[in-house]
């Protein structure tokens, strides 16, 4: 029997649908958005792809901002309305609940959600006329990360086996938050006989992208995992139970406190994923990185970390070094050849000089006899 994924976010779509009634938008659009969510769930909006409740909640978050600002039924929205919204969004005039401008990626997601809804609501031609020009290209931002030195400091400040397990596995495996909380006891394999590393399976049904089995190579991973497994085994853990038994919210708060105390900065789950990919980028090739972090081979994600690690420039440096060494070898060979030629010429000259001396000596002897 397959294990059921444990959601880490409490995103009840029923509660979110009720809150839609409080939006400051026309009543007709409230009803239309509810129908839009139903068709998302059925798979009628995104070409046969059914959209989960979590993603439906995300659509609600993204659509609320433009619709409360424009505040018109879709049939009455003009290109000018979309332009005003886009200008305020891009400039940072539109603020989040934190009273800060939205991140670049959130702005892109907001535009995408608006375009998808307008296409569903008004048809492709009208939607393209209104909002087809919105820029929805992915924004590549170099993510923040922690160095191995900082990760080690965090690890050394942990006071319990579960804390050390958390830091070591989040960093070494680079698992997403929901993937991490869904790792079961049966998914962790300690090294056997001549093996040296812990193996971790992240199942497809728990992953946002691709499942995979990876080895944990970081120097503290083996001790952290082994100690925590002993503790969980004493508790009588069953094979299909989550290996880490502390809630997402409690762990999130712990990471924030630990980060402030040890490094003077707030920590979050995905920061460990960025740090892990940065750590392994110079050690693995592109294909291995994709497998380790569950990316498709066509994904642009590994390139961010490869570029940061300077892997490309290292290869170029090596090629230049090899080229320069090759040129030196060629120059050295030429020099040796020239030296050999010079020696040969010198030997010939010495031979000719000896012959000339002998000839002169013979002539002098003949002259004396006469």
CSV table of C-alpha atoms in Angstrom, one decimal, residues 59-358:
chain,number,residue,atom,x,y,z
A,59,UNK,CA,-4.1,31.0,-7.7
A,60,UNK,CA,-6.4,32.8,-5.2
A,61,UNK,CA,-3.4,34.5,-3.7
A,62,UNK,CA,-2.1,35.7,-7.1
A,63,UNK,CA,-5.5,36.8,-8.5
A,64,UNK,CA,-6.7,38.8,-5.5
A,65,UNK,CA,-4.2,41.6,-6.1
A,66,UNK,CA,-4.9,42.5,-9.7
A,67,UNK,CA,-8.7,42.0,-9.3
A,68,UNK,CA,-9.0,44.2,-6.2
A,69,UNK,CA,-6.9,46.9,-7.9
A,70,UNK,CA,-8.8,46.8,-11.2
A,71,UNK,CA,-12.2,46.1,-9.5
A,72,UNK,CA,-14.2,45.6,-12.7
A,73,UNK,CA,-16.1,42.7,-14.3
A,74,UNK,CA,-13.8,41.1,-16.8
A,75,UNK,CA,-16.0,42.2,-19.7
A,76,UNK,CA,-15.3,45.8,-18.8
A,77,UNK,CA,-11.6,45.6,-18.3
A,78,UNK,CA,-9.6,47.6,-20.8
A,79,UNK,CA,-6.0,47.5,-22.0
A,80,UNK,CA,-5.5,50.8,-20.0
A,81,UNK,CA,-6.6,49.0,-16.8
A,82,UNK,CA,-4.0,46.3,-17.3
A,83,UNK,CA,-1.4,49.0,-18.1
A,84,UNK,CA,-2.0,50.9,-14.9
A,85,UNK,CA,-1.9,47.6,-12.9
A,86,UNK,CA,1.4,46.6,-14.6
A,87,UNK,CA,3.0,50.0,-14.1
A,88,UNK,CA,2.2,50.0,-10.3
A,89,UNK,CA,3.3,46.3,-9.9
A,90,UNK,CA,6.6,46.8,-11.8
A,91,UNK,CA,7.5,50.0,-9.9
A,92,UNK,CA,6.9,48.5,-6.5
A,93,UNK,CA,3.9,50.8,-5.7
A,94,UNK,CA,1.8,47.7,-5.0
A,95,UNK,CA,2.9,46.3,-1.7
A,96,UNK,CA,2.5,42.9,0.0
A,97,UNK,CA,1.0,42.3,3.4
A,98,UNK,CA,4.5,42.9,4.8
A,99,UNK,CA,4.4,46.4,3.4
A,100,UNK,CA,7.2,45.6,0.9
A,101,UNK,CA,7.2,45.3,-2.9
A,102,UNK,CA,6.5,41.8,-4.2
A,103,UNK,CA,9.5,39.7,-5.3
A,104,UNK,CA,10.4,39.6,-9.0
A,105,UNK,CA,9.2,35.9,-9.2
A,106,UNK,CA,5.9,36.7,-7.5
A,107,UNK,CA,5.3,39.5,-10.0
A,108,UNK,CA,5.8,37.0,-12.8
A,109,UNK,CA,3.5,34.5,-11.2
A,110,UNK,CA,0.8,37.2,-10.7
A,111,UNK,CA,1.0,38.1,-14.4
A,112,UNK,CA,0.8,34.4,-15.5
A,113,UNK,CA,-2.2,33.8,-13.2
A,114,UNK,CA,-4.0,36.8,-14.6
A,115,UNK,CA,-3.3,35.8,-18.2
A,116,UNK,CA,-4.5,32.2,-17.6
A,117,UNK,CA,-7.7,33.5,-15.9
A,118,UNK,CA,-8.5,36.0,-18.6
A,119,UNK,CA,-8.0,33.4,-21.3
A,120,UNK,CA,-10.4,31.0,-19.5
A,121,UNK,CA,-12.9,33.8,-18.8
A,122,UNK,CA,-12.9,35.8,-22.1
A,123,UNK,CA,-11.3,33.5,-24.7
A,124,UNK,CA,-7.8,33.5,-26.2
A,125,UNK,CA,-8.3,36.4,-28.7
A,126,UNK,CA,-9.7,38.9,-26.2
A,127,UNK,CA,-7.2,37.8,-23.4
A,128,UNK,CA,-4.3,38.2,-25.8
A,129,UNK,CA,-5.5,41.7,-26.7
A,130,UNK,CA,-5.8,42.7,-23.1
A,131,UNK,CA,-2.8,41.0,-21.5
A,132,UNK,CA,-0.9,39.0,-24.0
A,133,UNK,CA,1.9,41.6,-23.9
A,134,UNK,CA,2.6,41.1,-20.1
A,135,UNK,CA,6.2,39.9,-19.5
A,136,UNK,CA,6.0,36.4,-17.9
A,137,UNK,CA,9.5,35.2,-18.6
A,138,UNK,CA,11.2,33.5,-15.7
A,139,UNK,CA,13.5,35.8,-13.7
A,140,UNK,CA,16.8,34.2,-12.9
A,141,UNK,CA,18.0,35.5,-9.6
A,142,UNK,CA,21.2,34.2,-8.0
A,143,UNK,CA,19.8,32.7,-4.7
A,144,UNK,CA,21.3,33.3,-1.3
A,145,UNK,CA,23.2,30.4,0.3
A,146,UNK,CA,25.1,29.4,3.4
A,147,UNK,CA,28.8,28.3,3.2
A,148,UNK,CA,29.9,24.9,4.5
A,149,UNK,CA,31.6,26.8,7.4
A,150,UNK,CA,28.2,28.3,8.4
A,151,UNK,CA,26.5,25.0,8.1
A,152,UNK,CA,29.1,23.4,10.3
A,153,UNK,CA,28.6,26.2,12.9
A,154,UNK,CA,24.8,25.5,12.9
A,155,UNK,CA,25.5,21.8,13.3
A,156,UNK,CA,27.9,22.2,16.2
A,157,UNK,CA,25.4,24.4,18.0
A,158,UNK,CA,22.6,21.7,17.8
A,159,UNK,CA,21.8,20.2,21.2
A,160,UNK,CA,19.9,17.0,20.2
A,161,UNK,CA,20.0,14.2,17.7
A,162,UNK,CA,16.9,15.4,15.9
A,163,UNK,CA,18.4,18.9,15.5
A,164,UNK,CA,21.7,17.5,14.1
A,165,UNK,CA,19.7,15.2,11.8
A,166,UNK,CA,17.7,18.2,10.5
A,167,UNK,CA,20.7,20.4,9.7
A,168,UNK,CA,22.8,17.6,8.1
A,169,UNK,CA,20.0,16.1,5.9
A,170,UNK,CA,18.5,19.4,4.9
A,171,UNK,CA,22.0,20.5,3.7
A,172,UNK,CA,23.3,17.3,2.3
A,173,UNK,CA,20.2,16.0,0.6
A,174,UNK,CA,19.0,19.5,-0.4
A,175,UNK,CA,15.4,18.2,-0.1
A,176,UNK,CA,12.4,20.5,-0.4
A,177,UNK,CA,10.5,21.1,2.9
A,178,UNK,CA,7.6,18.8,2.0
A,179,UNK,CA,10.0,16.1,0.6
A,180,UNK,CA,12.0,16.2,3.9
A,181,UNK,CA,8.9,15.8,6.1
A,182,UNK,CA,7.7,12.8,4.0
A,183,UNK,CA,10.9,10.8,4.2
A,184,UNK,CA,9.9,7.5,5.9
A,185,UNK,CA,12.0,5.2,8.1
A,186,UNK,CA,12.1,2.7,5.2
A,187,UNK,CA,13.6,5.4,2.9
A,188,UNK,CA,16.8,5.7,4.9
A,189,UNK,CA,19.5,3.1,4.5
A,190,UNK,CA,22.7,3.1,6.6
A,191,UNK,CA,25.9,1.9,4.9
A,192,UNK,CA,26.4,-1.9,4.8
A,193,UNK,CA,29.7,-3.8,4.9
A,194,UNK,CA,32.2,-1.9,2.6
A,195,UNK,CA,29.8,1.0,1.9
A,196,UNK,CA,30.6,4.4,3.4
A,197,UNK,CA,27.5,6.6,2.9
A,198,UNK,CA,23.9,6.8,3.9
A,199,UNK,CA,21.4,6.3,1.1
A,200,UNK,CA,18.2,8.3,1.0
A,201,UNK,CA,15.1,7.7,-1.1
A,202,UNK,CA,12.8,10.6,-1.9
A,203,UNK,CA,9.8,8.9,-3.4
A,204,UNK,CA,8.0,10.3,-6.5
A,205,UNK,CA,4.7,10.6,-4.7
A,206,UNK,CA,6.2,13.0,-2.2
A,207,UNK,CA,8.2,15.1,-4.6
A,208,UNK,CA,7.3,18.3,-6.4
A,209,UNK,CA,9.2,17.1,-9.4
A,210,UNK,CA,11.1,13.8,-9.7
A,211,UNK,CA,11.8,11.0,-7.1
A,212,UNK,CA,15.4,9.9,-6.6
A,213,UNK,CA,17.8,7.9,-4.4
A,214,UNK,CA,20.9,9.8,-3.4
A,215,UNK,CA,23.9,9.3,-1.1
A,216,UNK,CA,24.8,11.6,1.7
A,217,UNK,CA,28.5,12.5,1.4
A,218,UNK,CA,28.9,15.4,3.9
A,219,UNK,CA,31.3,14.6,6.7
A,220,UNK,CA,28.7,14.8,9.5
A,221,UNK,CA,25.8,13.1,7.7
A,222,UNK,CA,26.6,9.6,8.7
A,223,UNK,CA,26.9,10.3,12.5
A,224,UNK,CA,23.8,12.5,12.4
A,225,UNK,CA,21.6,10.0,10.7
A,226,UNK,CA,22.9,7.0,12.6
A,227,UNK,CA,22.4,8.7,16.0
A,228,UNK,CA,18.9,9.8,15.2
A,229,UNK,CA,17.9,6.5,13.8
A,230,UNK,CA,19.0,4.8,17.0
A,231,UNK,CA,16.8,7.2,19.0
A,232,UNK,CA,13.8,6.7,16.7
A,233,UNK,CA,14.2,2.9,16.9
A,234,UNK,CA,14.2,3.0,20.7
A,235,UNK,CA,10.8,4.9,20.3
A,236,UNK,CA,9.5,2.0,18.2
A,237,UNK,CA,9.3,3.7,14.9
A,238,UNK,CA,7.5,1.7,12.1
A,239,UNK,CA,8.9,1.4,8.6
A,240,UNK,CA,6.3,3.6,6.9
A,241,UNK,CA,6.4,6.4,9.5
A,242,UNK,CA,8.1,9.7,8.9
A,243,UNK,CA,11.7,9.5,10.2
A,244,UNK,CA,11.6,13.1,11.3
A,245,UNK,CA,8.6,13.5,13.7
A,246,UNK,CA,8.5,17.2,14.4
A,247,UNK,CA,6.0,19.5,12.6
A,248,UNK,CA,6.8,21.9,9.8
A,249,UNK,CA,5.8,24.9,11.8
A,250,UNK,CA,7.8,24.0,14.9
A,251,UNK,CA,10.9,23.2,12.7
A,252,UNK,CA,10.5,26.5,10.8
A,253,UNK,CA,10.5,28.5,14.0
A,254,UNK,CA,13.5,26.5,15.3
A,255,UNK,CA,15.5,27.3,12.2
A,256,UNK,CA,14.7,31.0,12.6
A,257,UNK,CA,15.9,31.0,16.2
A,258,UNK,CA,19.0,29.0,15.5
A,259,UNK,CA,20.0,31.2,12.6
A,260,UNK,CA,19.6,34.4,14.6
A,261,UNK,CA,21.5,33.0,17.5
A,262,UNK,CA,24.4,31.4,15.6
A,263,UNK,CA,24.7,33.4,12.3
A,264,UNK,CA,22.7,36.6,13.0
A,265,UNK,CA,20.4,35.8,10.1
A,266,UNK,CA,17.0,34.2,9.7
A,267,UNK,CA,17.0,30.7,8.1
A,268,UNK,CA,14.4,28.9,6.0
A,269,UNK,CA,14.1,25.5,4.5
A,270,UNK,CA,14.9,26.5,0.9
A,271,UNK,CA,18.1,28.2,2.0
A,272,UNK,CA,19.5,24.8,2.8
A,273,UNK,CA,18.6,23.6,-0.7
A,274,UNK,CA,20.4,26.5,-2.3
A,275,UNK,CA,23.4,25.9,0.0
A,276,UNK,CA,23.4,22.2,-0.9
A,277,UNK,CA,23.3,22.8,-4.7
A,278,UNK,CA,26.1,25.4,-4.3
A,279,UNK,CA,28.2,23.0,-2.3
A,280,UNK,CA,27.8,20.1,-4.8
A,281,UNK,CA,28.0,22.1,-8.1
A,282,UNK,CA,31.8,21.9,-8.4
A,283,UNK,CA,31.8,18.3,-7.3
A,284,UNK,CA,29.2,16.8,-9.7
A,285,UNK,CA,28.5,17.2,-13.4
A,286,UNK,CA,25.3,18.7,-14.7
A,287,UNK,CA,23.4,15.4,-15.2
A,288,UNK,CA,24.3,14.3,-11.6
A,289,UNK,CA,23.1,17.6,-10.2
A,290,UNK,CA,19.8,17.2,-12.0
A,291,UNK,CA,19.3,13.7,-10.6
A,292,UNK,CA,20.3,14.7,-7.0
A,293,UNK,CA,17.9,17.6,-6.8
A,294,UNK,CA,15.0,16.2,-8.9
A,295,UNK,CA,15.4,18.6,-11.8
A,296,UNK,CA,14.6,17.7,-15.4
A,297,UNK,CA,17.7,17.5,-17.7
A,298,UNK,CA,16.2,20.4,-19.7
A,299,UNK,CA,15.9,22.6,-16.5
A,300,UNK,CA,17.9,25.8,-16.2
A,301,UNK,CA,18.2,25.4,-12.5
A,302,UNK,CA,21.6,23.6,-12.4
A,303,UNK,CA,23.2,26.3,-14.5
A,304,UNK,CA,22.7,28.9,-11.7
A,305,UNK,CA,24.8,26.9,-9.3
A,306,UNK,CA,27.3,25.8,-11.9
A,307,UNK,CA,27.9,29.4,-12.8
A,308,UNK,CA,28.2,30.4,-9.2
A,309,UNK,CA,30.7,27.7,-8.5
A,310,UNK,CA,32.8,28.8,-11.5
A,311,UNK,CA,32.8,25.3,-12.9
A,312,UNK,CA,32.7,26.6,-16.5
A,313,UNK,CA,35.6,29.0,-15.9
A,314,UNK,CA,37.5,26.2,-14.3
A,315,UNK,CA,37.1,24.1,-17.4
A,316,UNK,CA,38.2,27.0,-19.5
A,317,UNK,CA,41.2,27.6,-17.2
A,318,UNK,CA,42.2,24.0,-17.5
A,319,UNK,CA,41.8,24.1,-21.3
A,320,UNK,CA,43.9,27.3,-21.5
A,321,UNK,CA,46.5,25.7,-19.2
A,322,UNK,CA,46.6,22.6,-21.3
A,323,UNK,CA,46.9,24.8,-24.4
A,324,UNK,CA,49.6,26.8,-22.9
A,325,UNK,CA,51.4,23.7,-21.7
A,326,UNK,CA,51.0,22.3,-25.2
A,327,UNK,CA,52.5,25.4,-26.7
A,328,UNK,CA,55.4,25.2,-24.3
A,329,UNK,CA,56.0,21.6,-25.2
A,330,UNK,CA,56.0,22.5,-28.9
A,331,UNK,CA,58.3,25.4,-28.2
A,332,UNK,CA,60.6,23.2,-26.2
A,333,UNK,CA,60.7,20.5,-28.9
A,334,UNK,CA,61.6,23.2,-31.5
A,335,UNK,CA,64.3,24.5,-29.2
A,336,UNK,CA,65.7,21.0,-28.8
A,337,UNK,CA,65.6,20.5,-32.5
A,338,UNK,CA,67.4,23.8,-33.1
A,339,UNK,CA,70.0,22.9,-30.5
A,340,UNK,CA,70.6,19.6,-32.1
A,341,UNK,CA,71.0,21.3,-35.5
A,342,UNK,CA,73.4,23.8,-34.0
A,343,UNK,CA,75.4,21.0,-32.4
A,344,UNK,CA,75.5,19.2,-35.8
A,345,UNK,CA,76.7,22.3,-37.5
A,346,UNK,CA,79.3,22.9,-34.9
A,347,UNK,CA,80.6,19.3,-35.3
A,348,UNK,CA,80.7,19.7,-39.1
A,349,UNK,CA,82.7,23.0,-38.7
A,350,UNK,CA,85.1,21.4,-36.3
A,351,UNK,CA,85.5,18.5,-38.7
A,352,UNK,CA,86.1,20.8,-41.6
A,353,UNK,CA,88.6,22.9,-39.5
A,354,UNK,CA,90.6,19.8,-38.6
A,355,UNK,CA,90.7,18.8,-42.3
A,356,UNK,CA,91.9,22.2,-43.2
A,357,UNK,CA,94.6,22.1,-40.5
A,358,UNK,CA,95.8,18.8,-41.8
